[in-house]
PDB file of C-alpha atoms in Angstrom:
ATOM      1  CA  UNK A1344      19.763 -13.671 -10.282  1.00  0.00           C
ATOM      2  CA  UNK A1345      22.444 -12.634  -7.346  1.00  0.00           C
ATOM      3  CA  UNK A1346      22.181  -9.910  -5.826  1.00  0.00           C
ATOM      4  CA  UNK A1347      24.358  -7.631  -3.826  1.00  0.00           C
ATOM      5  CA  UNK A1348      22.553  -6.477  -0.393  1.00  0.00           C
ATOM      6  CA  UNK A1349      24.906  -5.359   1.810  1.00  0.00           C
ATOM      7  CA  UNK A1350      25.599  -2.651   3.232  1.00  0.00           C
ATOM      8  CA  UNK A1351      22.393  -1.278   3.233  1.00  0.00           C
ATOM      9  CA  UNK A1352      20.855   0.874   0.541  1.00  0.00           C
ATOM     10  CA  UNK A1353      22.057   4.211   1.412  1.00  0.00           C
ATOM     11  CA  UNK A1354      20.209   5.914  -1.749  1.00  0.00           C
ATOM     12  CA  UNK A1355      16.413   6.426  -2.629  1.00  0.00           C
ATOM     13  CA  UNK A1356      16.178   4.822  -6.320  1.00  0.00           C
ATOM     14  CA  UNK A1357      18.029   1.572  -8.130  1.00  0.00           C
ATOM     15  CA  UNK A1358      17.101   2.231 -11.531  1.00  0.00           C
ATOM     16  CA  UNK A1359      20.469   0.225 -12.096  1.00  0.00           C
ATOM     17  CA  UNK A1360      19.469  -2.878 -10.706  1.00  0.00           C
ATOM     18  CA  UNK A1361      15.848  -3.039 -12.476  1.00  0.00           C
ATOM     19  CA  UNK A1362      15.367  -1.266 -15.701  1.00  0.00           C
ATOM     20  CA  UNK A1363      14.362  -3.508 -18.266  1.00  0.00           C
ATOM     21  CA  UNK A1364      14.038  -6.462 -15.336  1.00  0.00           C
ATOM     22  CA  UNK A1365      11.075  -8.790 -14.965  1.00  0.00           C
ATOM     23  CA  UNK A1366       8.160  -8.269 -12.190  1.00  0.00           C
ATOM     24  CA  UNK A1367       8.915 -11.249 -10.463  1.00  0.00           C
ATOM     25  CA  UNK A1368      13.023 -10.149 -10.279  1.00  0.00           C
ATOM     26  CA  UNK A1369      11.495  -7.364  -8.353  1.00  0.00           C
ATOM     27  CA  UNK A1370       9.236  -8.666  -6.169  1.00  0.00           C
ATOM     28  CA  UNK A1371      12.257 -11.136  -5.053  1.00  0.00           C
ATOM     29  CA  UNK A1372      14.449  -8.296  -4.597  1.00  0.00           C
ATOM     30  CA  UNK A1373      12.065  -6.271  -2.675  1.00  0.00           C
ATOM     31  CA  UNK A1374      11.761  -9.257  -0.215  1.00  0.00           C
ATOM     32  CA  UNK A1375      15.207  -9.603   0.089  1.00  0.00           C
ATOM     33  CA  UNK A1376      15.214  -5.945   0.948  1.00  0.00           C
ATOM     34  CA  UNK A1377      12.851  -6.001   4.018  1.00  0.00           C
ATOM     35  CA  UNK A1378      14.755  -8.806   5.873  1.00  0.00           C
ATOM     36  CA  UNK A1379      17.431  -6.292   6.305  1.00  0.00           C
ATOM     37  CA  UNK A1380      15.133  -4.042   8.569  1.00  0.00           C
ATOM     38  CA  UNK A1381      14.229  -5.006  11.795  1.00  0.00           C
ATOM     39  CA  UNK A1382      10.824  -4.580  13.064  1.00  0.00           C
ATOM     40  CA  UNK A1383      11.667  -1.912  14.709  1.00  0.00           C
ATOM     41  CA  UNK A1384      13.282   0.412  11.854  1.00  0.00           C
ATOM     42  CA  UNK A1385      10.058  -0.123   9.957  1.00  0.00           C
ATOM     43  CA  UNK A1386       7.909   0.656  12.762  1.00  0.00           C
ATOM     44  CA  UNK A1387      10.304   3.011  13.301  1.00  0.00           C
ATOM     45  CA  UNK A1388       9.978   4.584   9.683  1.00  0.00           C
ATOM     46  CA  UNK A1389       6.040   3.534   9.534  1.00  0.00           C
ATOM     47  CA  UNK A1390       5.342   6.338  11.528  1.00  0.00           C
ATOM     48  CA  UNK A1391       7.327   8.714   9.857  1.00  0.00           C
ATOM     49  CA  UNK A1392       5.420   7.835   6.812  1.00  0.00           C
ATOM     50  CA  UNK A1393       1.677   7.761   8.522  1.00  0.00           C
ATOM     51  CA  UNK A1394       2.116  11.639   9.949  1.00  0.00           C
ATOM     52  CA  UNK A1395       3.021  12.813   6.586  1.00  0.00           C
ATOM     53  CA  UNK A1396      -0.278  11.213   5.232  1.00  0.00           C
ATOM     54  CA  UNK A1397      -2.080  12.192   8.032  1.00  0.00           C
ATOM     55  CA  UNK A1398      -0.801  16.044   7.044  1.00  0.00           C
ATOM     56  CA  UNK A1399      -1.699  15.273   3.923  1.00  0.00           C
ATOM     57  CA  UNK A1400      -4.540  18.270   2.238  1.00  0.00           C
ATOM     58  CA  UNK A1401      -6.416  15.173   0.728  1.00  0.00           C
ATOM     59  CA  UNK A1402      -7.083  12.839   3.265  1.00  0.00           C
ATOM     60  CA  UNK A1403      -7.613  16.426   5.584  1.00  0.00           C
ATOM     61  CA  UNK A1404     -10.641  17.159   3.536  1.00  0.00           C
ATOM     62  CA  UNK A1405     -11.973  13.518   2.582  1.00  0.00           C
ATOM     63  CA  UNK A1406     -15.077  12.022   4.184  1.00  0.00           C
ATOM     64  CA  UNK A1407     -14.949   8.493   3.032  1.00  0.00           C
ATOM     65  CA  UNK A1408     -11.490   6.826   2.737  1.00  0.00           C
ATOM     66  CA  UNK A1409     -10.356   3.502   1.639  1.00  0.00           C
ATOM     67  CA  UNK A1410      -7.629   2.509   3.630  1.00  0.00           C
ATOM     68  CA  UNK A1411      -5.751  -0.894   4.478  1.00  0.00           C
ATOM     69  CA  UNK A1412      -4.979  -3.505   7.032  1.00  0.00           C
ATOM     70  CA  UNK A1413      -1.226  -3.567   7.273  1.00  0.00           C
ATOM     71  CA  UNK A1414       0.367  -7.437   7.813  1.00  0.00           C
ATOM     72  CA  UNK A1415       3.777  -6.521   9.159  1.00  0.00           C
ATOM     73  CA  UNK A1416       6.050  -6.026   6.250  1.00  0.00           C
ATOM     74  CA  UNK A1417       3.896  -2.835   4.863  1.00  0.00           C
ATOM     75  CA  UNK A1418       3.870   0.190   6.491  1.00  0.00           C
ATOM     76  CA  UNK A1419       1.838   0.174   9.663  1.00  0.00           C
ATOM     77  CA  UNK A1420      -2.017   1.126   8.907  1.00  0.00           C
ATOM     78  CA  UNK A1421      -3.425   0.525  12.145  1.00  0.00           C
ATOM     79  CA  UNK A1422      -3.966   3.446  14.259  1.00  0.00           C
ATOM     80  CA  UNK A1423      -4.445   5.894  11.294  1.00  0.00           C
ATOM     81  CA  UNK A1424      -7.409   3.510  10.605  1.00  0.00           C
ATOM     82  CA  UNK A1425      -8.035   4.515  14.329  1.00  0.00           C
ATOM     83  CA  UNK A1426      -7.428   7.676  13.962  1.00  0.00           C
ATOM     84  CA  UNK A1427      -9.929   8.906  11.083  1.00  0.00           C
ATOM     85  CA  UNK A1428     -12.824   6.657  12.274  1.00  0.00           C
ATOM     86  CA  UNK A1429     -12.137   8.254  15.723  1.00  0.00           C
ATOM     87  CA  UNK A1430     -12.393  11.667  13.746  1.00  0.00           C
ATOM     88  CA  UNK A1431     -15.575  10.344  12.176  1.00  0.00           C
ATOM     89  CA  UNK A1432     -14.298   9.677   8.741  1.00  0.00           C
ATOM     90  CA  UNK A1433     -16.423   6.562   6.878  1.00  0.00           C
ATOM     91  CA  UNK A1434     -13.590   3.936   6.693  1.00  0.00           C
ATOM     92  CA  UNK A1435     -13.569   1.000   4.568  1.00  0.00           C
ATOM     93  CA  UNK A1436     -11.348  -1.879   4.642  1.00  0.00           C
ATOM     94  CA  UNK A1437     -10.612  -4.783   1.717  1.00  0.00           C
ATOM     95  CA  UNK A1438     -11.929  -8.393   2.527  1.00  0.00           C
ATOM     96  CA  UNK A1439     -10.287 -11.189   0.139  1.00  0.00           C
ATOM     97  CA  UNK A1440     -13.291 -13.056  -1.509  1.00  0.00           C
ATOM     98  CA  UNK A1441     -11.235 -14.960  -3.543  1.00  0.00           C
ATOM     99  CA  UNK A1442      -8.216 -15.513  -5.088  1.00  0.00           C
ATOM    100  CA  UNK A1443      -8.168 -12.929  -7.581  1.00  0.00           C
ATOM    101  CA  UNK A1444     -11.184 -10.633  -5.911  1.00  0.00           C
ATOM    102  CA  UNK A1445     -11.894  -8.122  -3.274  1.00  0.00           C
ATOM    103  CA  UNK A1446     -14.404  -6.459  -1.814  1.00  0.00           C
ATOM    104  CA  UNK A1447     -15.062  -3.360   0.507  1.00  0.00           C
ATOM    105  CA  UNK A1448     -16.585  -3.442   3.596  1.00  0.00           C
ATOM    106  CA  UNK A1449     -17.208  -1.070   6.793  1.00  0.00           C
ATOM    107  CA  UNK A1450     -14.824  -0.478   9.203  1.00  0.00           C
ATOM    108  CA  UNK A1451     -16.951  -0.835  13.017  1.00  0.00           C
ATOM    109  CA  UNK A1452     -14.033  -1.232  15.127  1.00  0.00           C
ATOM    110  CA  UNK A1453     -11.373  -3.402  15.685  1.00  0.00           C
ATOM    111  CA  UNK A1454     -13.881  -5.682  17.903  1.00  0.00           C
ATOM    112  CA  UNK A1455     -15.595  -6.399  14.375  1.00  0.00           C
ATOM    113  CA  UNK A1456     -12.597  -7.698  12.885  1.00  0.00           C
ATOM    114  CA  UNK A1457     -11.680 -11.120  11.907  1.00  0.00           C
ATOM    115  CA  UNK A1458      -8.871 -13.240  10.659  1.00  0.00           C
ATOM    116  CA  UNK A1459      -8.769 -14.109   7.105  1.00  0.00           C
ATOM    117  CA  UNK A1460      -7.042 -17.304   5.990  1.00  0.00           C
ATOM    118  CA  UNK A1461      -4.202 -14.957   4.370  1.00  0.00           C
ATOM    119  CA  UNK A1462      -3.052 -13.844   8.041  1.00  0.00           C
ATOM    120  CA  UNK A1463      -4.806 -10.398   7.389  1.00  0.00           C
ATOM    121  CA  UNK A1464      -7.094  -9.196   9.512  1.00  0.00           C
ATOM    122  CA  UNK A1465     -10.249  -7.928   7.591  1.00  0.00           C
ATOM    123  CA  UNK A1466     -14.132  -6.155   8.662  1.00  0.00           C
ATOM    124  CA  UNK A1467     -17.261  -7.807   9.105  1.00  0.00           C
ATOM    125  CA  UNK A1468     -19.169  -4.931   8.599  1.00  0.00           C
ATOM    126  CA  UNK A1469     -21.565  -4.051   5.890  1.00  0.00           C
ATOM    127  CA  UNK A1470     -20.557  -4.541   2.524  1.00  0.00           C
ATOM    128  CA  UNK A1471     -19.970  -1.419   0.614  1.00  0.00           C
ATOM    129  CA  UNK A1472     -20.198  -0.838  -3.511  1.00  0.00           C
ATOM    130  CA  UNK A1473     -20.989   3.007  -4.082  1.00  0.00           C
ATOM    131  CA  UNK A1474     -17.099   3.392  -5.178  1.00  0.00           C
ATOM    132  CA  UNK A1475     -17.916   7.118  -6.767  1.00  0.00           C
ATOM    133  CA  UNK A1476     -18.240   8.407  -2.837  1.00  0.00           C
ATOM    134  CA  UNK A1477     -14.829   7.272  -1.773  1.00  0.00           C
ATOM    135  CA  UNK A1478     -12.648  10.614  -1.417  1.00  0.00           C
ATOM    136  CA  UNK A1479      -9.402   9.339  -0.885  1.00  0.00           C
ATOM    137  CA  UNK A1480      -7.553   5.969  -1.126  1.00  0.00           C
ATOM    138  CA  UNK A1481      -3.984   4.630   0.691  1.00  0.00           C
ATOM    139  CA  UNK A1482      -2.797   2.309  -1.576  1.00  0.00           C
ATOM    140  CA  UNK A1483      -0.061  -0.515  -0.722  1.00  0.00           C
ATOM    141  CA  UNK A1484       2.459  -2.244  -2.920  1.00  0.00           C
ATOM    142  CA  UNK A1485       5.548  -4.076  -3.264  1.00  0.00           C
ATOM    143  CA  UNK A1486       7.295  -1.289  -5.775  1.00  0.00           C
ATOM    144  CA  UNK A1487       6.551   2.034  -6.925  1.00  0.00           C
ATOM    145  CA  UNK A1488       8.856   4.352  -9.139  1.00  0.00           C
ATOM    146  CA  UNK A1489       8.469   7.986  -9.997  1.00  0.00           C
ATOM    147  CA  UNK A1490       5.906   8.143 -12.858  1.00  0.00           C
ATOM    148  CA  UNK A1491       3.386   7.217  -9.843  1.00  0.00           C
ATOM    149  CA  UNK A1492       3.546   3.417 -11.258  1.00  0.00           C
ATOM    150  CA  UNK A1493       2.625   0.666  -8.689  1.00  0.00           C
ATOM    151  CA  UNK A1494       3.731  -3.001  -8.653  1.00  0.00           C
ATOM    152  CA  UNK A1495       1.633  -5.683  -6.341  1.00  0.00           C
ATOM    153  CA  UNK A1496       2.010  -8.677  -4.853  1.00  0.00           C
ATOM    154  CA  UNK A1497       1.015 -10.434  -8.180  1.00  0.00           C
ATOM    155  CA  UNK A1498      -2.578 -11.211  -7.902  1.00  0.00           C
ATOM    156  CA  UNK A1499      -4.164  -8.431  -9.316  1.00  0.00           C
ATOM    157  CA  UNK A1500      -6.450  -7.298  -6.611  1.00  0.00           C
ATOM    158  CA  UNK A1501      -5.621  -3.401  -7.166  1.00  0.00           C
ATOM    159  CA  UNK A1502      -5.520  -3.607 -10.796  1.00  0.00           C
ATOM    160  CA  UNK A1503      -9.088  -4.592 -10.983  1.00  0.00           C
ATOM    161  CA  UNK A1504     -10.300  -2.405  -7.679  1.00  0.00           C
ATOM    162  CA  UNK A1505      -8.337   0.814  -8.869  1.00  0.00           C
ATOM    163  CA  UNK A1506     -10.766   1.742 -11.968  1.00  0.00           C
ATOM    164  CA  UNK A1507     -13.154   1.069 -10.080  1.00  0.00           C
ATOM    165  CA  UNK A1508     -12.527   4.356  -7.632  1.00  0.00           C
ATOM    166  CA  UNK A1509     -11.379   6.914 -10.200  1.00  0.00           C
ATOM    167  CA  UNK A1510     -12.377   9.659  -8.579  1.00  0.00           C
ATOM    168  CA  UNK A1511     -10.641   9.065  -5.579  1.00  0.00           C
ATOM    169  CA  UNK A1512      -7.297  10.632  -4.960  1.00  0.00           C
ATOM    170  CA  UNK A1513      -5.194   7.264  -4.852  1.00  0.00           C
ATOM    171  CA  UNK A1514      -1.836   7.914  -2.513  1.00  0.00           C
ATOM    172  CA  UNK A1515       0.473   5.078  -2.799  1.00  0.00           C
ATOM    173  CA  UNK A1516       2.777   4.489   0.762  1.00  0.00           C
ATOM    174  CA  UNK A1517       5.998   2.763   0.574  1.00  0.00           C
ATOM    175  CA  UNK A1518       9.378   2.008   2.765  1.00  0.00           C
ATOM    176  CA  UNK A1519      12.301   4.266   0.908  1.00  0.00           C
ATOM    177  CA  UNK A1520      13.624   0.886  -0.066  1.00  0.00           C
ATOM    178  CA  UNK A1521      10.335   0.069  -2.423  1.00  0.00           C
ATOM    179  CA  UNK A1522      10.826   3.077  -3.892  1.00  0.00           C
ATOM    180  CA  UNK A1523      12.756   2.692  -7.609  1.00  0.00           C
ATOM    181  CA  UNK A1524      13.186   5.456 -10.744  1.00  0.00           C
ATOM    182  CA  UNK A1525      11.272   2.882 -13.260  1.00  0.00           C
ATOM    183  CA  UNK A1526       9.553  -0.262 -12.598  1.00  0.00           C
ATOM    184  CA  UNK A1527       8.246  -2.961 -15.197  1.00  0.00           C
ATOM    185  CA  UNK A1528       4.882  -2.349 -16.374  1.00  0.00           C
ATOM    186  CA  UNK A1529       2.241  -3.641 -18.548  1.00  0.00           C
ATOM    187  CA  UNK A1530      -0.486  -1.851 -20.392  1.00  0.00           C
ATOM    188  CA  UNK A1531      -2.963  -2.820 -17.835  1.00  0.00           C
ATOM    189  CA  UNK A1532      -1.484  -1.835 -14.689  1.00  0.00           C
ATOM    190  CA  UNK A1533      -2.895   1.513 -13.088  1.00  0.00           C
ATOM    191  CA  UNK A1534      -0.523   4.250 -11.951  1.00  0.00           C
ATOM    192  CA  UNK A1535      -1.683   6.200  -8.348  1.00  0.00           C
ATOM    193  CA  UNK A1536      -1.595   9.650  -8.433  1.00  0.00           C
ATOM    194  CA  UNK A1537       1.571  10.297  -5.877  1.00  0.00           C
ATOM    195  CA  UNK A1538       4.103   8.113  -4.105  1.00  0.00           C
ATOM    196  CA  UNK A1539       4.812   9.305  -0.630  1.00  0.00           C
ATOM    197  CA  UNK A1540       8.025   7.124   1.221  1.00  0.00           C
ATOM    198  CA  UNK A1541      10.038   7.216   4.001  1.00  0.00           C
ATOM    199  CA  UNK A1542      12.987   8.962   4.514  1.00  0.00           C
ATOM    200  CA  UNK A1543      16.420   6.656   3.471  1.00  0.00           C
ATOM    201  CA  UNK A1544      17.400   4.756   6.598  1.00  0.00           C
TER     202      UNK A1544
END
């Protein structure tokens, strides 16, 4: 499949380019997408994104949150996770058990962080399981469209972990370019319950 990429994206949504495509289409186009930005536009745009969460009524009021380790093509996580354990907020933090599970575990600092054979840097803390306390959850993806649907990086992590945390108020974080009208979904997938992206570059 060809695709055109320049100039730039100049508009929010290309429902043209993927309704009715495969995931995998999408997940190629969405990579071709990010080497047009420099690391500096979505830095740049990354914290753009993070104040508007950090506004956000949800995460104002939560106690324990379920955030992310950003690797450098999602939008920067790092000093919100910072920021809220600072504030005294319970954090937790995925760690990659296996190729098609997570788990949660306690965020202690950045000193108790290691390097996980995926490049992503991941908690040693205690391992956490009472999923009905979490509050609020950032979620990260590779597409989302506007009926709140998410697509991953294909693996399934968040498909299985999202029931799991259903009372949590799931926000989903994206670059404007991730963000699409409709996406391809199956039955199984789990929609978050609101889509917050940058502005259009």
């Amino acid at each position: 499949m060809t695709y055109n990429l320049s100039p730039k994206p100049s508009s929010p949504t290309w429902e043209e380019d993927f309704r009715g495509k495969t995931k995998p289409e999408l997940r190629r186009y969405v990579r071709l997408l990010k080497q047009q930005f420099t690391a500096e536009e979505l830095t740049e745009q990354s914290h753009l994104i993070i104040n508007k969460v950090q506004a956000h009524p949800q995460l104002r009021v939560a106690n324990t949150i379920f955030l992310y380790t950003s690797i450098p093509d999602e939008v920067n996580t790092h000093e919100l996770i910072q920021q809220l354990y600072d504030d005294g907020k319970r954090i937790l933090l995925p760690v990659v058990v296996s190729p098609t599970e997570m788990e949660l575990r306690l965020f202690r600092g950045w000193e108790a962080m290691e390097c996980s054979s995926y490049g992503i840097m991941e908690p040693t803390g205690n391992y956490f399981d009472d999923y009905e306390s979490i509050d609020f959850a950032l979620i990260p993806g590779m597409a989302f469209d506007a009926e709140c649907n998410r697509l991953g990086r294909g693996r399934g992590y968040y498909d299985r972990f999202l029931p799991l945390i259903s009372r949590a108020y799931k926000l989903a974080v994206c670059f404007s370019f991730q963000f699409f009208a409709h996406i391809p979904t199956d039955k199984t997938d789990i929609k978050v319950d609101e889509v917050m992206r940058g502005e259009v570059f």
